[in-house]
mmCIF file of N, CA, C and O in Angstrom:
data_model
loop_
_atom_site.group_PDB
_atom_site.id
_atom_site.type_symbol
_atom_site.label_atom_id
_atom_site.label_comp_id
_atom_site.label_asym_id
_atom_site.label_seq_id
_atom_site.Cartn_x
_atom_site.Cartn_y
_atom_site.Cartn_z
ATOM 1 N N UNK A 205 -28.443 -3.025 -2.057
ATOM 2 C CA UNK A 205 -28.053 -1.983 -2.761
ATOM 3 C C UNK A 205 -26.174 -1.577 -3.130
ATOM 4 O O UNK A 205 -25.276 -1.755 -2.282
ATOM 5 N N UNK A 206 -26.358 -1.083 -4.894
ATOM 6 C CA UNK A 206 -25.112 -1.020 -5.092
ATOM 7 C C UNK A 206 -24.428 0.345 -4.767
ATOM 8 O O UNK A 206 -24.944 1.640 -5.261
ATOM 9 N N UNK A 207 -23.605 0.324 -4.018
ATOM 10 C CA UNK A 207 -23.226 2.164 -3.115
ATOM 11 C C UNK A 207 -21.183 1.896 -3.551
ATOM 12 O O UNK A 207 -20.774 0.463 -2.993
ATOM 13 N N UNK A 208 -20.623 2.798 -3.509
ATOM 14 C CA UNK A 208 -19.383 2.869 -3.321
ATOM 15 C C UNK A 208 -18.879 2.832 -2.149
ATOM 16 O O UNK A 208 -18.614 4.109 -2.088
ATOM 17 N N UNK A 209 -18.615 2.054 -1.559
ATOM 18 C CA UNK A 209 -18.247 2.063 -0.015
ATOM 19 C C UNK A 209 -16.482 2.872 0.076
ATOM 20 O O UNK A 209 -16.288 3.339 1.184
ATOM 21 N N UNK A 210 -15.816 2.224 -0.725
ATOM 22 C CA UNK A 210 -14.666 2.876 -0.537
ATOM 23 C C UNK A 210 -14.544 4.842 -0.595
ATOM 24 O O UNK A 210 -13.930 5.186 0.204
ATOM 25 N N UNK A 211 -15.371 5.266 -1.730
ATOM 26 C CA UNK A 211 -16.116 6.487 -1.472
ATOM 27 C C UNK A 211 -16.593 7.038 -0.191
ATOM 28 O O UNK A 211 -16.148 8.374 0.571
ATOM 29 N N UNK A 212 -17.503 6.098 0.213
ATOM 30 C CA UNK A 212 -18.135 6.529 1.372
ATOM 31 C C UNK A 212 -16.853 6.704 2.765
ATOM 32 O O UNK A 212 -16.917 7.784 3.527
ATOM 33 N N UNK A 213 -15.873 6.076 2.469
ATOM 34 C CA UNK A 213 -14.901 5.337 3.303
ATOM 35 C C UNK A 213 -13.990 7.085 3.529
ATOM 36 O O UNK A 213 -13.628 7.354 4.734
ATOM 37 N N UNK A 214 -13.920 7.222 2.094
ATOM 38 C CA UNK A 214 -13.011 8.405 2.144
ATOM 39 C C UNK A 214 -13.691 9.845 2.608
ATOM 40 O O UNK A 214 -12.997 10.329 2.835
ATOM 41 N N UNK A 215 -14.866 10.070 2.324
ATOM 42 C CA UNK A 215 -15.853 11.062 2.637
ATOM 43 C C UNK A 215 -15.644 10.905 4.223
ATOM 44 O O UNK A 215 -15.473 12.249 4.767
ATOM 45 N N UNK A 216 -16.025 9.932 5.047
ATOM 46 C CA UNK A 216 -15.998 10.160 6.359
ATOM 47 C C UNK A 216 -14.444 9.946 7.076
ATOM 48 O O UNK A 216 -14.466 10.840 7.849
ATOM 49 N N UNK A 217 -13.731 9.278 6.053
ATOM 50 C CA UNK A 217 -11.966 9.875 6.494
ATOM 51 C C UNK A 217 -11.882 11.004 6.707
ATOM 52 O O UNK A 217 -11.568 11.615 8.156
ATOM 53 N N UNK A 218 -12.546 11.863 6.080
ATOM 54 C CA UNK A 218 -12.203 13.791 5.723
ATOM 55 C C UNK A 218 -12.836 14.049 6.744
ATOM 56 O O UNK A 218 -12.585 14.785 7.596
ATOM 57 N N UNK A 219 -14.325 14.002 7.235
ATOM 58 C CA UNK A 219 -15.052 14.142 8.428
ATOM 59 C C UNK A 219 -14.380 13.824 9.903
ATOM 60 O O UNK A 219 -14.353 14.818 10.614
ATOM 61 N N UNK A 220 -13.911 12.650 9.944
ATOM 62 C CA UNK A 220 -13.333 12.109 11.171
ATOM 63 C C UNK A 220 -12.078 12.980 11.459
ATOM 64 O O UNK A 220 -11.900 13.117 12.888
ATOM 65 N N UNK A 221 -11.409 13.038 10.676
ATOM 66 C CA UNK A 221 -10.186 14.016 10.854
ATOM 67 C C UNK A 221 -9.997 15.622 10.884
ATOM 68 O O UNK A 221 -9.486 16.318 11.679
ATOM 69 N N UNK A 222 -11.257 16.291 10.455
ATOM 70 C CA UNK A 222 -11.697 17.027 10.961
ATOM 71 C C UNK A 222 -12.056 17.316 12.703
ATOM 72 O O UNK A 222 -11.354 18.237 13.453
ATOM 73 N N UNK A 223 -12.639 16.348 12.529
ATOM 74 C CA UNK A 223 -13.370 16.237 14.236
ATOM 75 C C UNK A 223 -11.897 16.173 15.099
ATOM 76 O O UNK A 223 -11.868 16.653 16.058
ATOM 77 N N UNK A 224 -11.074 15.157 14.574
ATOM 78 C CA UNK A 224 -9.942 14.863 15.668
ATOM 79 C C UNK A 224 -8.923 16.464 15.563
ATOM 80 O O UNK A 224 -8.501 16.567 16.702
ATOM 81 N N UNK A 225 -8.732 16.825 14.208
ATOM 82 C CA UNK A 225 -8.393 18.351 14.587
ATOM 83 C C UNK A 225 -8.844 19.432 15.076
ATOM 84 O O UNK A 225 -8.466 20.312 15.811
ATOM 85 N N UNK A 226 -10.166 19.234 15.618
ATOM 86 C CA UNK A 226 -10.894 20.304 16.171
ATOM 87 C C UNK A 226 -10.714 19.806 17.790
ATOM 88 O O UNK A 226 -10.405 20.946 18.458
ATOM 89 N N UNK A 227 -10.540 18.425 17.864
ATOM 90 C CA UNK A 227 -10.218 18.390 19.369
ATOM 91 C C UNK A 227 -8.762 18.467 19.737
ATOM 92 O O UNK A 227 -8.349 19.058 20.983
ATOM 93 N N UNK A 228 -7.549 18.585 19.021
ATOM 94 C CA UNK A 228 -6.559 18.761 19.135
ATOM 95 C C UNK A 228 -6.545 20.228 19.543
ATOM 96 O O UNK A 228 -5.517 20.414 20.187
ATOM 97 N N UNK A 229 -7.124 21.219 18.543
ATOM 98 C CA UNK A 229 -6.941 22.785 18.892
ATOM 99 C C UNK A 229 -7.948 22.979 20.523
ATOM 100 O O UNK A 229 -6.915 23.788 21.137
ATOM 101 N N UNK A 230 -8.871 22.074 20.432
ATOM 102 C CA UNK A 230 -9.582 22.498 22.343
ATOM 103 C C UNK A 230 -8.577 21.661 22.903
ATOM 104 O O UNK A 230 -8.482 22.482 23.861
ATOM 105 N N UNK A 231 -7.693 20.494 22.761
ATOM 106 C CA UNK A 231 -6.732 20.256 23.958
ATOM 107 C C UNK A 231 -6.082 21.171 24.199
ATOM 108 O O UNK A 231 -5.387 21.702 25.363
ATOM 109 N N UNK A 232 -5.123 21.883 22.635
ATOM 110 C CA UNK A 232 -3.952 22.745 23.109
ATOM 111 C C UNK A 232 -4.274 24.122 23.729
ATOM 112 O O UNK A 232 -3.468 24.800 24.009
ATOM 113 N N UNK A 233 -5.727 24.641 23.551
ATOM 114 C CA UNK A 233 -6.056 25.610 24.092
ATOM 115 C C UNK A 233 -6.580 25.371 25.704
ATOM 116 O O UNK A 233 -6.945 26.455 26.288
ATOM 117 N N UNK A 234 -6.254 24.272 26.325
ATOM 118 C CA UNK A 234 -6.221 24.031 27.531
ATOM 119 C C UNK A 234 -7.583 23.730 28.122
ATOM 120 O O UNK A 234 -8.160 23.626 29.231
ATOM 121 N N UNK A 235 -8.403 23.605 27.166
ATOM 122 C CA UNK A 235 -10.048 23.414 27.502
ATOM 123 C C UNK A 235 -10.313 21.904 28.266
ATOM 124 O O UNK A 235 -10.716 22.328 29.245
ATOM 125 N N UNK A 236 -8.884 21.216 28.239
ATOM 126 C CA UNK A 236 -9.453 19.833 28.806
ATOM 127 C C UNK A 236 -8.619 19.148 29.490
ATOM 128 O O UNK A 236 -8.427 18.593 30.133
ATOM 129 N N UNK A 237 -7.743 20.420 29.997
ATOM 130 C CA UNK A 237 -6.336 20.569 30.792
ATOM 131 C C UNK A 237 -6.612 20.671 31.962
ATOM 132 O O UNK A 237 -7.083 21.833 32.413
ATOM 133 N N UNK A 238 -6.194 19.894 33.476
ATOM 134 C CA UNK A 238 -6.540 20.254 34.641
ATOM 135 C C UNK A 238 -5.722 19.803 35.429
ATOM 136 O O UNK A 238 -5.122 18.687 35.029
ATOM 137 N N UNK A 239 -5.463 20.027 37.077
ATOM 138 C CA UNK A 239 -4.623 19.358 37.772
ATOM 139 C C UNK A 239 -5.147 17.613 38.151
ATOM 140 O O UNK A 239 -6.442 17.386 37.895
ATOM 141 N N UNK A 240 -4.046 16.775 37.572
ATOM 142 C CA UNK A 240 -4.608 15.538 37.448
ATOM 143 C C UNK A 240 -5.455 15.074 36.638
ATOM 144 O O UNK A 240 -5.997 13.734 36.725
ATOM 145 N N UNK A 241 -5.412 15.500 35.813
ATOM 146 C CA UNK A 241 -6.707 15.159 34.673
ATOM 147 C C UNK A 241 -7.834 14.912 34.408
ATOM 148 O O UNK A 241 -8.558 13.878 34.055
ATOM 149 N N UNK A 242 -8.704 15.796 35.306
ATOM 150 C CA UNK A 242 -9.558 15.512 36.065
ATOM 151 C C UNK A 242 -10.772 15.413 34.758
ATOM 152 O O UNK A 242 -12.207 15.083 34.546
ATOM 153 N N UNK A 243 -10.198 16.400 33.941
ATOM 154 C CA UNK A 243 -11.169 16.737 32.583
ATOM 155 C C UNK A 243 -11.211 15.609 31.639
ATOM 156 O O UNK A 243 -11.614 15.743 30.655
ATOM 157 N N UNK A 244 -10.624 14.726 31.706
ATOM 158 C CA UNK A 244 -9.879 13.793 30.607
ATOM 159 C C UNK A 244 -11.283 12.910 30.770
ATOM 160 O O UNK A 244 -11.682 13.018 29.099
ATOM 161 N N UNK A 245 -12.182 12.679 31.212
ATOM 162 C CA UNK A 245 -13.687 11.812 31.281
ATOM 163 C C UNK A 245 -14.346 12.787 30.498
ATOM 164 O O UNK A 245 -15.099 12.064 29.404
ATOM 165 N N UNK A 246 -14.502 14.276 30.592
ATOM 166 C CA UNK A 246 -15.215 15.269 29.997
ATOM 167 C C UNK A 246 -15.021 15.388 28.622
ATOM 168 O O UNK A 246 -15.444 15.070 27.365
ATOM 169 N N UNK A 247 -13.580 15.096 28.305
ATOM 170 C CA UNK A 247 -12.814 15.219 26.960
ATOM 171 C C UNK A 247 -13.483 13.529 26.087
ATOM 172 O O UNK A 247 -13.585 14.150 24.816
ATOM 173 N N UNK A 248 -13.319 12.527 26.511
ATOM 174 C CA UNK A 248 -13.561 11.532 26.239
ATOM 175 C C UNK A 248 -14.890 11.546 25.570
ATOM 176 O O UNK A 248 -15.290 10.814 24.526
ATOM 177 N N UNK A 249 -16.189 11.631 26.641
ATOM 178 C CA UNK A 249 -17.597 12.076 26.263
ATOM 179 C C UNK A 249 -17.468 12.962 25.697
ATOM 180 O O UNK A 249 -18.212 12.610 24.309
ATOM 181 N N UNK A 250 -16.928 13.943 25.234
ATOM 182 C CA UNK A 250 -17.112 15.088 23.879
ATOM 183 C C UNK A 250 -16.990 14.561 22.854
ATOM 184 O O UNK A 250 -17.577 14.536 21.682
ATOM 185 N N UNK A 251 -15.454 13.914 22.739
ATOM 186 C CA UNK A 251 -15.416 13.619 21.418
ATOM 187 C C UNK A 251 -16.109 12.408 21.031
ATOM 188 O O UNK A 251 -16.500 12.311 20.035
ATOM 189 N N UNK A 252 -16.425 11.506 21.695
ATOM 190 C CA UNK A 252 -17.512 10.238 21.234
ATOM 191 C C UNK A 252 -18.794 11.116 21.078
ATOM 192 O O UNK A 252 -19.336 10.406 19.745
ATOM 193 N N UNK A 253 -19.348 11.701 21.546
ATOM 194 C CA UNK A 253 -20.547 12.706 21.182
ATOM 195 C C UNK A 253 -20.447 12.972 19.782
ATOM 196 O O UNK A 253 -21.044 12.971 18.805
ATOM 197 N N UNK A 254 -19.123 13.591 19.481
ATOM 198 C CA UNK A 254 -19.063 14.619 18.296
ATOM 199 C C UNK A 254 -19.068 13.479 17.077
ATOM 200 O O UNK A 254 -19.366 13.358 16.159
ATOM 201 N N UNK A 255 -18.020 12.313 17.558
ATOM 202 C CA UNK A 255 -18.042 11.684 16.256
ATOM 203 C C UNK A 255 -19.051 10.330 16.134
ATOM 204 O O UNK A 255 -19.375 10.457 14.703
ATOM 205 N N UNK A 256 -19.944 10.574 16.895
ATOM 206 C CA UNK A 256 -21.555 10.034 16.436
ATOM 207 C C UNK A 256 -22.042 11.119 16.112
ATOM 208 O O UNK A 256 -22.767 10.500 15.323
ATOM 209 N N UNK A 257 -22.271 12.252 16.195
ATOM 210 C CA UNK A 257 -23.072 12.965 15.492
ATOM 211 C C UNK A 257 -22.468 13.015 14.015
ATOM 212 O O UNK A 257 -23.187 12.880 13.125
ATOM 213 N N UNK A 258 -21.170 12.640 13.851
ATOM 214 C CA UNK A 258 -20.450 12.831 12.585
ATOM 215 C C UNK A 258 -21.120 11.723 11.870
ATOM 216 O O UNK A 258 -21.680 11.433 10.828
ATOM 217 N N UNK A 259 -21.110 10.361 12.366
ATOM 218 C CA UNK A 259 -21.730 9.328 11.858
ATOM 219 C C UNK A 259 -22.988 9.511 11.533
ATOM 220 O O UNK A 259 -23.287 8.869 10.394
ATOM 221 N N UNK A 260 -23.887 9.972 12.342
ATOM 222 C CA UNK A 260 -25.346 9.883 12.100
ATOM 223 C C UNK A 260 -25.768 10.770 10.661
ATOM 224 O O UNK A 260 -26.388 10.486 9.917
ATOM 225 N N UNK A 261 -25.160 11.912 11.246
ATOM 226 C CA UNK A 261 -25.508 13.013 10.087
ATOM 227 C C UNK A 261 -24.692 12.815 8.447
ATOM 228 O O UNK A 261 -25.442 12.707 7.570
ATOM 229 N N UNK A 262 -23.563 11.731 8.690
ATOM 230 C CA UNK A 262 -22.986 11.452 7.325
ATOM 231 C C UNK A 262 -24.328 10.529 6.972
ATOM 232 O O UNK A 262 -24.188 10.356 5.522
ATOM 233 N N UNK A 263 -24.484 9.503 7.746
ATOM 234 C CA UNK A 263 -25.232 8.453 7.299
ATOM 235 C C UNK A 263 -27.128 8.846 6.293
ATOM 236 O O UNK A 263 -27.214 8.621 5.562
ATOM 237 N N UNK A 264 -27.160 10.009 6.911
ATOM 238 C CA UNK A 264 -27.996 10.606 6.757
ATOM 239 C C UNK A 264 -28.005 11.598 5.439
ATOM 240 O O UNK A 264 -28.908 11.439 4.509
ATOM 241 N N UNK A 265 -26.710 12.128 5.304
ATOM 242 C CA UNK A 265 -26.637 12.931 4.235
ATOM 243 C C UNK A 265 -26.711 11.885 3.285
ATOM 244 O O UNK A 265 -26.703 12.611 2.209
ATOM 245 N N UNK A 266 -26.029 10.865 3.166
ATOM 246 C CA UNK A 266 -26.019 9.907 2.318
ATOM 247 C C UNK A 266 -27.314 8.686 1.846
ATOM 248 O O UNK A 266 -27.164 7.938 1.055
ATOM 249 N N UNK A 267 -28.384 9.176 2.889
ATOM 250 C CA UNK A 267 -29.498 8.232 2.995
ATOM 251 C C UNK A 267 -29.518 6.676 2.549
ATOM 252 O O UNK A 267 -29.740 6.379 2.264
ATOM 253 N N UNK A 268 -28.519 6.681 4.105
ATOM 254 C CA UNK A 268 -28.037 5.273 4.245
ATOM 255 C C UNK A 268 -28.681 4.950 5.573
ATOM 256 O O UNK A 268 -27.909 4.090 6.004
ATOM 257 N N UNK A 269 -29.266 5.400 6.300
ATOM 258 C CA UNK A 269 -29.665 5.170 7.384
ATOM 259 C C UNK A 269 -30.188 3.811 7.326
ATOM 260 O O UNK A 269 -30.005 2.713 8.562
ATOM 261 N N UNK A 270 -30.539 3.092 6.592
ATOM 262 C CA UNK A 270 -31.194 1.845 6.390
ATOM 263 C C UNK A 270 -30.161 0.553 6.115
ATOM 264 O O UNK A 270 -30.942 -0.419 5.775
ATOM 265 N N UNK A 271 -29.229 1.255 5.304
ATOM 266 C CA UNK A 271 -28.065 0.710 4.918
ATOM 267 C C UNK A 271 -27.362 -0.057 6.023
ATOM 268 O O UNK A 271 -26.294 0.607 6.936
ATOM 269 N N UNK A 272 -27.722 -1.628 6.156
ATOM 270 C CA UNK A 272 -26.922 -2.217 7.431
ATOM 271 C C UNK A 272 -25.295 -2.325 7.207
ATOM 272 O O UNK A 272 -24.579 -1.899 8.259
ATOM 273 N N UNK A 273 -24.680 -2.240 6.211
ATOM 274 C CA UNK A 273 -23.314 -2.642 5.604
ATOM 275 C C UNK A 273 -22.960 -1.067 5.701
ATOM 276 O O UNK A 273 -21.759 -1.085 6.281
ATOM 277 N N UNK A 274 -23.595 -0.198 5.412
ATOM 278 C CA UNK A 274 -22.918 1.093 5.672
ATOM 279 C C UNK A 274 -22.784 1.541 7.272
ATOM 280 O O UNK A 274 -21.965 2.226 7.241
ATOM 281 N N UNK A 275 -24.019 1.078 7.547
ATOM 282 C CA UNK A 275 -24.054 2.044 9.105
ATOM 283 C C UNK A 275 -22.863 1.179 9.804
ATOM 284 O O UNK A 275 -21.931 1.379 10.544
ATOM 285 N N UNK A 276 -22.479 -0.192 9.451
ATOM 286 C CA UNK A 276 -21.768 -1.126 10.001
ATOM 287 C C UNK A 276 -19.977 -0.346 10.013
ATOM 288 O O UNK A 276 -18.936 -0.433 11.029
ATOM 289 N N UNK A 277 -19.696 -0.012 8.342
ATOM 290 C CA UNK A 277 -18.832 0.433 8.345
ATOM 291 C C UNK A 277 -18.290 1.836 8.736
ATOM 292 O O UNK A 277 -17.020 2.362 9.226
ATOM 293 N N UNK A 278 -19.110 2.786 8.560
ATOM 294 C CA UNK A 278 -19.619 4.066 9.648
ATOM 295 C C UNK A 278 -18.702 3.913 10.506
ATOM 296 O O UNK A 278 -18.184 4.381 11.336
ATOM 297 N N UNK A 279 -19.947 2.980 11.356
ATOM 298 C CA UNK A 279 -19.364 2.945 12.863
ATOM 299 C C UNK A 279 -18.152 2.347 13.395
ATOM 300 O O UNK A 279 -17.507 2.455 14.530
ATOM 301 N N UNK A 280 -17.614 1.378 12.743
ATOM 302 C CA UNK A 280 -16.364 1.022 12.967
ATOM 303 C C UNK A 280 -15.250 1.729 13.042
ATOM 304 O O UNK A 280 -14.252 2.230 13.269
ATOM 305 N N UNK A 281 -15.420 2.387 11.294
ATOM 306 C CA UNK A 281 -14.419 3.852 11.174
ATOM 307 C C UNK A 281 -14.549 4.676 12.216
ATOM 308 O O UNK A 281 -13.367 5.174 12.644
ATOM 309 N N UNK A 282 -15.620 5.218 12.777
ATOM 310 C CA UNK A 282 -15.597 6.547 13.953
ATOM 311 C C UNK A 282 -14.965 5.921 15.341
ATOM 312 O O UNK A 282 -14.133 6.461 15.909
ATOM 313 N N UNK A 283 -15.099 4.589 15.366
ATOM 314 C CA UNK A 283 -14.719 3.782 16.494
ATOM 315 C C UNK A 283 -13.180 3.754 16.485
ATOM 316 O O UNK A 283 -12.293 4.198 17.423
ATOM 317 N N UNK A 284 -12.159 3.627 15.109
ATOM 318 C CA UNK A 284 -10.790 3.772 14.801
ATOM 319 C C UNK A 284 -10.461 5.068 14.864
ATOM 320 O O UNK A 284 -9.517 5.575 16.038
ATOM 321 N N UNK A 285 -11.322 5.943 14.611
ATOM 322 C CA UNK A 285 -10.502 7.290 14.608
ATOM 323 C C UNK A 285 -10.763 8.242 16.351
ATOM 324 O O UNK A 285 -9.855 8.655 16.662
ATOM 325 N N UNK A 286 -11.885 7.446 16.893
ATOM 326 C CA UNK A 286 -11.862 7.665 18.337
ATOM 327 C C UNK A 286 -10.654 7.455 19.353
ATOM 328 O O UNK A 286 -9.990 7.930 19.856
ATOM 329 N N UNK A 287 -10.229 5.875 18.706
ATOM 330 C CA UNK A 287 -9.479 5.225 19.641
ATOM 331 C C UNK A 287 -8.144 6.047 19.616
ATOM 332 O O UNK A 287 -7.469 6.409 19.814
ATOM 333 N N UNK A 288 -7.763 6.333 17.592
ATOM 334 C CA UNK A 288 -6.832 7.085 17.612
ATOM 335 C C UNK A 288 -6.347 8.528 18.270
ATOM 336 O O UNK A 288 -5.719 8.720 18.861
ATOM 337 N N UNK A 289 -7.365 9.159 18.512
ATOM 338 C CA UNK A 289 -7.742 10.429 18.927
ATOM 339 C C UNK A 289 -7.327 10.595 20.275
ATOM 340 O O UNK A 289 -6.543 11.124 20.879
ATOM 341 N N UNK A 290 -7.845 9.488 21.137
ATOM 342 C CA UNK A 290 -7.483 9.009 22.343
ATOM 343 C C UNK A 290 -6.307 9.177 23.074
ATOM 344 O O UNK A 290 -5.696 9.264 23.830
ATOM 345 N N UNK A 291 -5.741 7.799 22.040
ATOM 346 C CA UNK A 291 -4.406 7.542 21.943
ATOM 347 C C UNK A 291 -3.225 8.688 21.727
ATOM 348 O O UNK A 291 -2.316 8.949 22.855
ATOM 349 N N UNK A 292 -3.701 9.586 20.630
ATOM 350 C CA UNK A 292 -2.706 10.772 20.469
ATOM 351 C C UNK A 292 -2.847 11.504 21.568
ATOM 352 O O UNK A 292 -1.745 12.601 22.022
ATOM 353 N N UNK A 293 -4.085 11.922 22.359
ATOM 354 C CA UNK A 293 -4.015 13.105 23.159
ATOM 355 C C UNK A 293 -3.459 12.246 24.985
ATOM 356 O O UNK A 293 -2.738 12.991 25.560
ATOM 357 N N UNK A 294 -3.365 10.867 24.637
ATOM 358 C CA UNK A 294 -2.635 10.446 26.122
ATOM 359 C C UNK A 294 -1.033 10.698 25.793
ATOM 360 O O UNK A 294 -0.430 10.199 26.985
ATOM 361 N N UNK A 295 -0.591 10.545 24.668
ATOM 362 C CA UNK A 295 0.488 10.991 24.475
ATOM 363 C C UNK A 295 1.404 12.696 24.862
ATOM 364 O O UNK A 295 2.549 12.451 24.975
ATOM 365 N N UNK A 296 0.255 13.268 24.858
ATOM 366 C CA UNK A 296 0.780 14.581 25.379
ATOM 367 C C UNK A 296 0.784 14.790 26.941
ATOM 368 O O UNK A 296 0.550 14.217 27.860
#
């Protein structure tokens, strides 16, 4: 399949930034803050689920569910964003 993966990555980048900003807002509103960080695991689980939803929806929307290269790139990109998100929140 001849597909512009750079454009795909640009669109996915925008979607991942939106998830990141959403979780930043939730974190700032104390949804995931508790004494001793007990809600950190819940935060990480929720964030991972949300990024996976973004990836699956993105692949579906672009009709790329069967494109192995697209899947590889999409899941690699969300993994990077999830890691960045966790690193950003660990600084708070």
